């Protein structure tokens, strides 16, 4: 009997722990509840309402389950920064849901961030796994970092309308030999998908003509706190942008406006936090327009306008009613040139 018990114990250890370092079970009650729609391949994260029930959806992730993925309600039991997976491959930021079924990244050929199975990555959003729940690194790392062991996970199939729609997952070009081995969402500094540039921009308003720096990455502009305060002061809006680079988590950063704290997209550049410009303009209710021909950004709020870009046209001086006759005459001749 003792030999049989010992054999069962060894089997369990091999099944559940030796390929990665698992955290001990946490007694803390989870602030979140997770559902997985195996038909739609969508993961939804809920937080508690005022009554303490998990009714408030806060995040939705595109995923890939499998035909063998079980339905039911489970509690997570272990976490692994790297985990050996079926098929002699590896996954990042794994969280055990039940038995051999995990949340984890799209598989890697080796325990190495540069060896992504890029063809499998492009299947996210379809039923494609051997049974686990695959997600992008950004999304699965959020679960790994924020959902303690013991978090409830409910998995089901059916035509159910989910409360939130997840963002589209970027596609990896298999001919791009520089970037195809990386998950595009991996926050690692060495990720070639994250290479952005600092760009000097001319800032033009009715009152000033100045220059600021913006950070540009993958079609989006990000602005530092000091430059944002200067820009929004002209629009008579004040946003609390007190975060530093260490407070940018999962490409997100918190800001406060009009008595409420919101989470918007951000980037860490050294010790500084950079805030997505479009998210900030949306927050204050301003309109932001990108002109693809001139490559100029126009921000409007009420009757005020800000122009950002390189080689902006010379600003036409405003002729004020209280201006003297010589001032009006000088402005008139400037407009003729």
Tab-separated table of C-alpha atoms in Angstrom:
chain	number	residue	atom	x	y	z
A	1	UNK	CA	0.000	0.000	0.000
A	2	UNK	CA	2.845	2.386	0.869
A	3	UNK	CA	4.548	1.713	-2.472
A	4	UNK	CA	1.291	2.400	-4.309
A	5	UNK	CA	0.765	5.703	-2.433
A	6	UNK	CA	4.326	6.711	-3.164
A	7	UNK	CA	3.795	5.950	-6.854
A	8	UNK	CA	0.669	8.109	-6.978
A	9	UNK	CA	2.523	10.966	-5.262
A	10	UNK	CA	5.402	10.796	-7.756
A	11	UNK	CA	2.917	10.771	-10.667
A	12	UNK	CA	1.167	13.874	-9.357
A	13	UNK	CA	4.476	15.688	-8.913
A	14	UNK	CA	5.479	14.879	-12.469
A	15	UNK	CA	2.101	15.977	-13.835
A	16	UNK	CA	1.735	19.245	-11.974
A	17	UNK	CA	5.052	20.757	-11.022
A	18	UNK	CA	8.456	19.723	-12.226
A	19	UNK	CA	8.587	21.634	-15.534
A	20	UNK	CA	8.279	25.057	-13.929
A	21	UNK	CA	8.255	26.752	-10.564
A	22	UNK	CA	4.689	26.955	-9.272
A	23	UNK	CA	3.618	29.483	-6.677
A	24	UNK	CA	2.099	28.096	-3.509
A	25	UNK	CA	-1.681	28.361	-3.283
A	26	UNK	CA	-2.797	31.798	-2.103
A	27	UNK	CA	-5.608	32.195	0.357
A	28	UNK	CA	-6.464	35.696	-0.830
A	29	UNK	CA	-9.905	35.879	-2.421
A	30	UNK	CA	-9.551	36.977	-6.015
A	31	UNK	CA	-10.755	40.435	-7.044
A	32	UNK	CA	-11.627	38.960	-10.445
A	33	UNK	CA	-13.764	36.252	-12.061
A	34	UNK	CA	-12.892	34.869	-15.513
A	35	UNK	CA	-15.123	33.373	-18.182
A	36	UNK	CA	-13.978	31.616	-21.356
A	37	UNK	CA	-16.404	31.366	-24.269
A	38	UNK	CA	-14.995	28.381	-26.180
A	39	UNK	CA	-17.289	28.979	-29.144
A	40	UNK	CA	-16.368	32.629	-29.659
A	41	UNK	CA	-12.803	32.151	-28.323
A	42	UNK	CA	-13.146	35.119	-25.981
A	43	UNK	CA	-11.905	35.489	-22.402
A	44	UNK	CA	-13.770	38.042	-20.252
A	45	UNK	CA	-12.585	39.324	-16.870
A	46	UNK	CA	-15.139	40.602	-14.345
A	47	UNK	CA	-14.666	42.581	-11.159
A	48	UNK	CA	-17.065	43.024	-8.263
A	49	UNK	CA	-19.954	45.466	-8.150
A	50	UNK	CA	-20.985	47.426	-5.070
A	51	UNK	CA	-22.816	44.367	-3.728
A	52	UNK	CA	-19.722	42.183	-4.048
A	53	UNK	CA	-20.900	40.222	-7.099
A	54	UNK	CA	-18.765	39.687	-10.209
A	55	UNK	CA	-20.968	41.568	-12.655
A	56	UNK	CA	-18.681	44.314	-14.000
A	57	UNK	CA	-16.786	43.294	-17.172
A	58	UNK	CA	-13.459	45.126	-17.397
A	59	UNK	CA	-11.380	43.264	-19.972
A	60	UNK	CA	-11.880	41.001	-22.991
A	61	UNK	CA	-9.116	38.987	-24.640
A	62	UNK	CA	-9.034	37.082	-27.915
A	63	UNK	CA	-7.987	33.466	-27.257
A	64	UNK	CA	-7.743	29.997	-28.774
A	65	UNK	CA	-9.183	26.957	-27.036
A	66	UNK	CA	-9.334	23.386	-28.298
A	67	UNK	CA	-11.932	20.795	-29.168
A	68	UNK	CA	-10.897	18.877	-26.025
A	69	UNK	CA	-11.048	21.870	-23.681
A	70	UNK	CA	-13.418	20.962	-20.826
A	71	UNK	CA	-16.482	22.967	-19.877
A	72	UNK	CA	-17.182	23.714	-16.226
A	73	UNK	CA	-16.234	25.953	-13.324
A	74	UNK	CA	-12.752	25.648	-11.852
A	75	UNK	CA	-10.292	27.443	-9.576
A	76	UNK	CA	-6.745	28.226	-10.664
A	77	UNK	CA	-4.102	26.306	-8.747
A	78	UNK	CA	-0.577	27.222	-9.924
A	79	UNK	CA	1.461	29.669	-12.006
A	80	UNK	CA	4.598	29.281	-14.117
A	81	UNK	CA	6.653	32.010	-15.800
A	82	UNK	CA	7.676	29.370	-18.379
A	83	UNK	CA	5.932	26.014	-18.735
A	84	UNK	CA	6.774	22.959	-20.839
A	85	UNK	CA	3.789	22.095	-23.021
A	86	UNK	CA	2.513	19.131	-24.991
A	87	UNK	CA	4.500	18.677	-28.213
A	88	UNK	CA	7.917	19.581	-26.797
A	89	UNK	CA	7.211	23.324	-26.871
A	90	UNK	CA	7.051	26.074	-24.231
A	91	UNK	CA	4.546	28.675	-23.055
A	92	UNK	CA	5.000	31.915	-21.139
A	93	UNK	CA	3.046	33.133	-18.077
A	94	UNK	CA	1.001	29.985	-17.575
A	95	UNK	CA	-1.795	29.708	-15.017
A	96	UNK	CA	-3.262	26.271	-14.306
A	97	UNK	CA	-7.050	26.173	-14.701
A	98	UNK	CA	-7.668	22.493	-13.994
A	99	UNK	CA	-5.681	19.284	-14.528
A	100	UNK	CA	-3.405	19.715	-17.577
A	101	UNK	CA	-5.357	22.726	-18.892
A	102	UNK	CA	-3.683	26.129	-18.624
A	103	UNK	CA	-3.880	29.743	-19.681
A	104	UNK	CA	-0.600	30.330	-21.528
A	105	UNK	CA	0.950	32.215	-24.421
A	106	UNK	CA	1.085	30.918	-27.959
A	107	UNK	CA	3.774	28.178	-27.900
A	108	UNK	CA	7.488	28.724	-28.482
A	109	UNK	CA	9.795	26.162	-30.077
A	110	UNK	CA	12.268	26.724	-27.235
A	111	UNK	CA	12.302	28.369	-23.813
A	112	UNK	CA	13.233	31.569	-25.585
A	113	UNK	CA	11.140	34.668	-26.407
A	114	UNK	CA	12.555	34.794	-29.953
A	115	UNK	CA	11.215	31.362	-31.015
A	116	UNK	CA	7.469	32.005	-31.300
A	117	UNK	CA	5.396	29.592	-33.415
A	118	UNK	CA	4.238	32.491	-35.579
A	119	UNK	CA	1.836	30.436	-37.711
A	120	UNK	CA	0.077	29.364	-34.492
A	121	UNK	CA	-0.007	32.969	-33.294
A	122	UNK	CA	-1.958	33.923	-36.413
A	123	UNK	CA	-4.638	31.393	-35.408
A	124	UNK	CA	-5.587	33.305	-32.240
A	125	UNK	CA	-9.345	33.745	-32.161
A	126	UNK	CA	-9.959	30.303	-33.623
A	127	UNK	CA	-10.177	26.840	-32.056
A	128	UNK	CA	-6.566	25.783	-32.469
A	129	UNK	CA	-4.995	24.519	-29.230
A	130	UNK	CA	-4.493	21.009	-27.881
A	131	UNK	CA	-6.849	21.930	-25.029
A	132	UNK	CA	-5.279	24.843	-23.175
A	133	UNK	CA	-6.333	28.478	-23.546
A	134	UNK	CA	-3.809	30.416	-25.624
A	135	UNK	CA	-3.568	34.199	-25.439
A	136	UNK	CA	-1.161	36.938	-26.470
A	137	UNK	CA	1.709	37.531	-24.055
A	138	UNK	CA	0.233	40.879	-23.029
A	139	UNK	CA	-3.119	39.323	-22.103
A	140	UNK	CA	-1.886	36.136	-20.469
A	141	UNK	CA	0.666	38.135	-18.459
A	142	UNK	CA	-2.171	40.302	-17.169
A	143	UNK	CA	-3.915	37.185	-15.835
A	144	UNK	CA	-0.616	35.857	-14.446
A	145	UNK	CA	0.140	39.122	-12.624
A	146	UNK	CA	-3.332	40.161	-11.455
A	147	UNK	CA	-5.417	37.045	-10.806
A	148	UNK	CA	-4.271	35.179	-7.691
A	149	UNK	CA	-4.339	31.426	-7.331
A	150	UNK	CA	-7.869	30.397	-6.431
A	151	UNK	CA	-9.465	32.690	-9.047
A	152	UNK	CA	-12.668	31.164	-10.439
A	153	UNK	CA	-12.717	30.322	-14.168
A	154	UNK	CA	-15.909	29.261	-15.957
A	155	UNK	CA	-15.558	27.708	-19.424
A	156	UNK	CA	-18.532	27.090	-21.691
A	157	UNK	CA	-19.681	26.687	-25.278
A	158	UNK	CA	-22.652	28.289	-26.974
A	159	UNK	CA	-23.792	31.306	-28.938
A	160	UNK	CA	-23.538	33.775	-26.063
A	161	UNK	CA	-23.210	37.519	-26.676
A	162	UNK	CA	-20.271	38.676	-24.605
A	163	UNK	CA	-20.438	42.082	-22.882
A	164	UNK	CA	-17.135	43.320	-24.333
A	165	UNK	CA	-15.496	42.798	-27.695
A	166	UNK	CA	-11.751	42.117	-27.582
A	167	UNK	CA	-9.328	44.129	-29.658
A	168	UNK	CA	-8.028	42.616	-32.865
A	169	UNK	CA	-4.818	40.620	-32.588
A	170	UNK	CA	-1.982	41.787	-34.863
A	171	UNK	CA	-0.866	39.371	-37.560
A	172	UNK	CA	2.720	38.177	-37.905
A	173	UNK	CA	4.220	38.161	-41.383
A	174	UNK	CA	6.036	34.840	-41.740
A	175	UNK	CA	8.411	36.474	-44.258
A	176	UNK	CA	9.518	39.066	-41.686
A	177	UNK	CA	12.583	37.245	-40.389
A	178	UNK	CA	13.449	40.049	-37.952
A	179	UNK	CA	10.148	40.123	-36.018
A	180	UNK	CA	8.297	36.868	-36.675
A	181	UNK	CA	9.917	35.048	-33.740
A	182	UNK	CA	8.441	37.510	-31.243
A	183	UNK	CA	4.916	37.909	-29.919
A	184	UNK	CA	4.060	41.487	-31.035
A	185	UNK	CA	2.538	42.251	-27.616
A	186	UNK	CA	5.441	41.041	-25.467
A	187	UNK	CA	6.507	43.994	-23.261
A	188	UNK	CA	10.175	42.923	-23.247
A	189	UNK	CA	12.468	45.836	-24.120
A	190	UNK	CA	14.283	43.722	-26.734
A	191	UNK	CA	11.068	43.035	-28.688
A	192	UNK	CA	11.639	44.400	-32.229
A	193	UNK	CA	7.898	45.103	-32.525
A	194	UNK	CA	8.314	47.800	-29.873
A	195	UNK	CA	10.919	49.887	-31.637
A	196	UNK	CA	9.684	53.460	-31.727
A	197	UNK	CA	11.277	56.843	-32.348
A	198	UNK	CA	11.314	60.220	-30.663
A	199	UNK	CA	10.084	62.890	-33.079
A	200	UNK	CA	10.369	66.630	-32.691
A	201	UNK	CA	7.106	68.348	-33.589
A	202	UNK	CA	6.142	71.960	-34.070
A	203	UNK	CA	3.266	72.956	-31.778
A	204	UNK	CA	1.123	75.794	-33.069
A	205	UNK	CA	-1.827	77.553	-31.458
A	206	UNK	CA	-3.375	80.975	-31.791
A	207	UNK	CA	-1.140	82.069	-28.920
A	208	UNK	CA	2.159	80.266	-29.379
A	209	UNK	CA	4.547	78.603	-31.796
A	210	UNK	CA	6.725	76.113	-29.962
A	211	UNK	CA	8.418	72.727	-30.328
A	212	UNK	CA	7.802	69.524	-28.364
A	213	UNK	CA	8.894	65.889	-28.589
A	214	UNK	CA	6.479	63.016	-29.156
A	215	UNK	CA	7.226	59.301	-29.040
A	216	UNK	CA	5.996	57.428	-32.128
A	217	UNK	CA	5.379	53.674	-32.194
A	218	UNK	CA	3.310	51.497	-34.523
A	219	UNK	CA	1.120	54.272	-35.877
A	220	UNK	CA	0.455	56.030	-32.557
A	221	UNK	CA	1.882	59.098	-30.835
A	222	UNK	CA	2.648	59.296	-27.109
A	223	UNK	CA	3.326	62.463	-25.137
A	224	UNK	CA	5.184	63.156	-21.893
A	225	UNK	CA	3.410	64.618	-18.869
A	226	UNK	CA	5.126	68.008	-19.135
A	227	UNK	CA	4.320	68.417	-22.817
A	228	UNK	CA	0.754	67.196	-22.305
A	229	UNK	CA	0.160	69.752	-19.549
A	230	UNK	CA	1.436	72.504	-21.820
A	231	UNK	CA	-0.792	71.336	-24.650
A	232	UNK	CA	-3.972	70.892	-22.625
A	233	UNK	CA	-3.504	74.132	-20.689
A	234	UNK	CA	-4.249	75.928	-23.946
A	235	UNK	CA	-7.529	73.989	-24.102
A	236	UNK	CA	-8.326	74.990	-20.493
A	237	UNK	CA	-8.214	71.350	-19.377
A	238	UNK	CA	-6.162	69.890	-16.548
A	239	UNK	CA	-5.323	66.175	-16.315
A	240	UNK	CA	-3.403	64.573	-13.444
A	241	UNK	CA	-0.439	62.909	-15.176
A	242	UNK	CA	1.703	62.008	-12.167
A	243	UNK	CA	2.804	58.486	-13.140
A	244	UNK	CA	6.443	57.680	-13.841
A	245	UNK	CA	7.942	55.013	-16.074
A	246	UNK	CA	7.769	52.370	-13.336
A	247	UNK	CA	3.988	52.809	-13.140
A	248	UNK	CA	3.367	51.916	-16.787
A	249	UNK	CA	2.124	48.331	-16.558
A	250	UNK	CA	1.154	46.131	-19.518
A	251	UNK	CA	1.334	49.214	-21.779
A	252	UNK	CA	-1.268	50.946	-19.610
A	253	UNK	CA	-1.044	53.918	-17.253
A	254	UNK	CA	-3.542	55.609	-14.923
A	255	UNK	CA	-4.613	59.238	-15.268
A	256	UNK	CA	-7.094	61.355	-13.322
A	257	UNK	CA	-9.518	63.775	-14.931
A	258	UNK	CA	-12.694	65.438	-13.712
A	259	UNK	CA	-12.636	63.506	-10.430
A	260	UNK	CA	-12.277	60.069	-12.051
A	261	UNK	CA	-9.284	57.784	-12.522
A	262	UNK	CA	-8.994	56.104	-15.908
A	263	UNK	CA	-6.558	53.668	-17.483
A	264	UNK	CA	-5.207	54.573	-20.910
A	265	UNK	CA	-2.475	53.236	-23.147
A	266	UNK	CA	1.050	54.294	-22.247
A	267	UNK	CA	4.736	53.597	-22.742
A	268	UNK	CA	7.697	53.719	-20.386
A	269	UNK	CA	10.784	55.529	-21.684
A	270	UNK	CA	13.383	55.238	-18.953
A	271	UNK	CA	11.964	56.847	-15.827
A	272	UNK	CA	9.320	58.790	-17.759
A	273	UNK	CA	5.777	57.780	-18.644
A	274	UNK	CA	4.425	58.648	-22.081
A	275	UNK	CA	0.651	58.815	-22.597
A	276	UNK	CA	-1.154	57.935	-25.824
A	277	UNK	CA	-2.157	61.271	-27.303
A	278	UNK	CA	-5.402	60.056	-28.853
A	279	UNK	CA	-6.530	58.512	-25.544
A	280	UNK	CA	-5.896	61.822	-23.759
A	281	UNK	CA	-7.830	63.834	-26.331
A	282	UNK	CA	-10.725	61.358	-26.128
A	283	UNK	CA	-10.669	61.665	-22.340
A	284	UNK	CA	-11.298	65.410	-22.402
A	285	UNK	CA	-13.790	65.222	-25.265
A	286	UNK	CA	-11.535	66.822	-27.870
A	287	UNK	CA	-11.422	65.904	-31.554
A	288	UNK	CA	-8.100	64.665	-32.960
A	289	UNK	CA	-7.537	64.406	-36.710
A	290	UNK	CA	-4.524	62.977	-38.570
A	291	UNK	CA	-3.969	64.304	-42.090
A	292	UNK	CA	-2.170	61.525	-43.980
A	293	UNK	CA	-1.151	63.895	-46.781
A	294	UNK	CA	0.449	66.668	-44.723
A	295	UNK	CA	1.194	64.379	-41.736
A	296	UNK	CA	-0.174	67.049	-39.421
A	297	UNK	CA	-2.234	66.445	-36.271
A	298	UNK	CA	-5.117	68.788	-35.499
A	299	UNK	CA	-6.717	68.835	-32.042
A	300	UNK	CA	-9.924	70.831	-31.565
A	301	UNK	CA	-12.009	71.556	-28.497
A	302	UNK	CA	-14.806	74.102	-28.515
A	303	UNK	CA	-13.393	76.969	-30.603
A	304	UNK	CA	-9.734	76.268	-29.844
A	305	UNK	CA	-7.345	74.460	-32.162
A	306	UNK	CA	-3.853	72.980	-31.820
A	307	UNK	CA	-1.709	71.981	-34.782
A	308	UNK	CA	1.189	69.532	-34.460
A	309	UNK	CA	3.582	68.483	-37.197
A	310	UNK	CA	6.822	69.053	-39.031
A	311	UNK	CA	7.253	72.064	-41.318
A	312	UNK	CA	3.933	73.624	-40.393
A	313	UNK	CA	2.804	76.591	-42.489
A	314	UNK	CA	3.626	79.946	-40.988
A	315	UNK	CA	0.947	80.923	-38.532
A	316	UNK	CA	-1.289	83.790	-39.654
A	317	UNK	CA	-1.281	86.432	-36.938
A	318	UNK	CA	-4.593	87.199	-35.314
A	319	UNK	CA	-5.749	90.808	-35.687
A	320	UNK	CA	-7.307	91.830	-32.409
A	321	UNK	CA	-10.030	94.449	-32.253
A	322	UNK	CA	-8.055	96.453	-29.728
A	323	UNK	CA	-4.930	96.540	-31.933
A	324	UNK	CA	-3.629	99.940	-32.990
A	325	UNK	CA	-3.805	101.023	-36.629
A	326	UNK	CA	-0.049	100.426	-37.246
A	327	UNK	CA	-0.384	96.894	-35.737
A	328	UNK	CA	-3.363	96.105	-37.998
A	329	UNK	CA	-1.507	97.496	-41.019
A	330	UNK	CA	1.608	95.392	-40.266
A	331	UNK	CA	-0.527	92.248	-39.847
A	332	UNK	CA	-2.299	92.958	-43.131
A	333	UNK	CA	0.972	93.172	-45.061
A	334	UNK	CA	2.235	89.959	-43.421
A	335	UNK	CA	-0.810	88.122	-44.743
A	336	UNK	CA	-0.089	89.331	-48.290
A	337	UNK	CA	3.391	87.723	-48.308
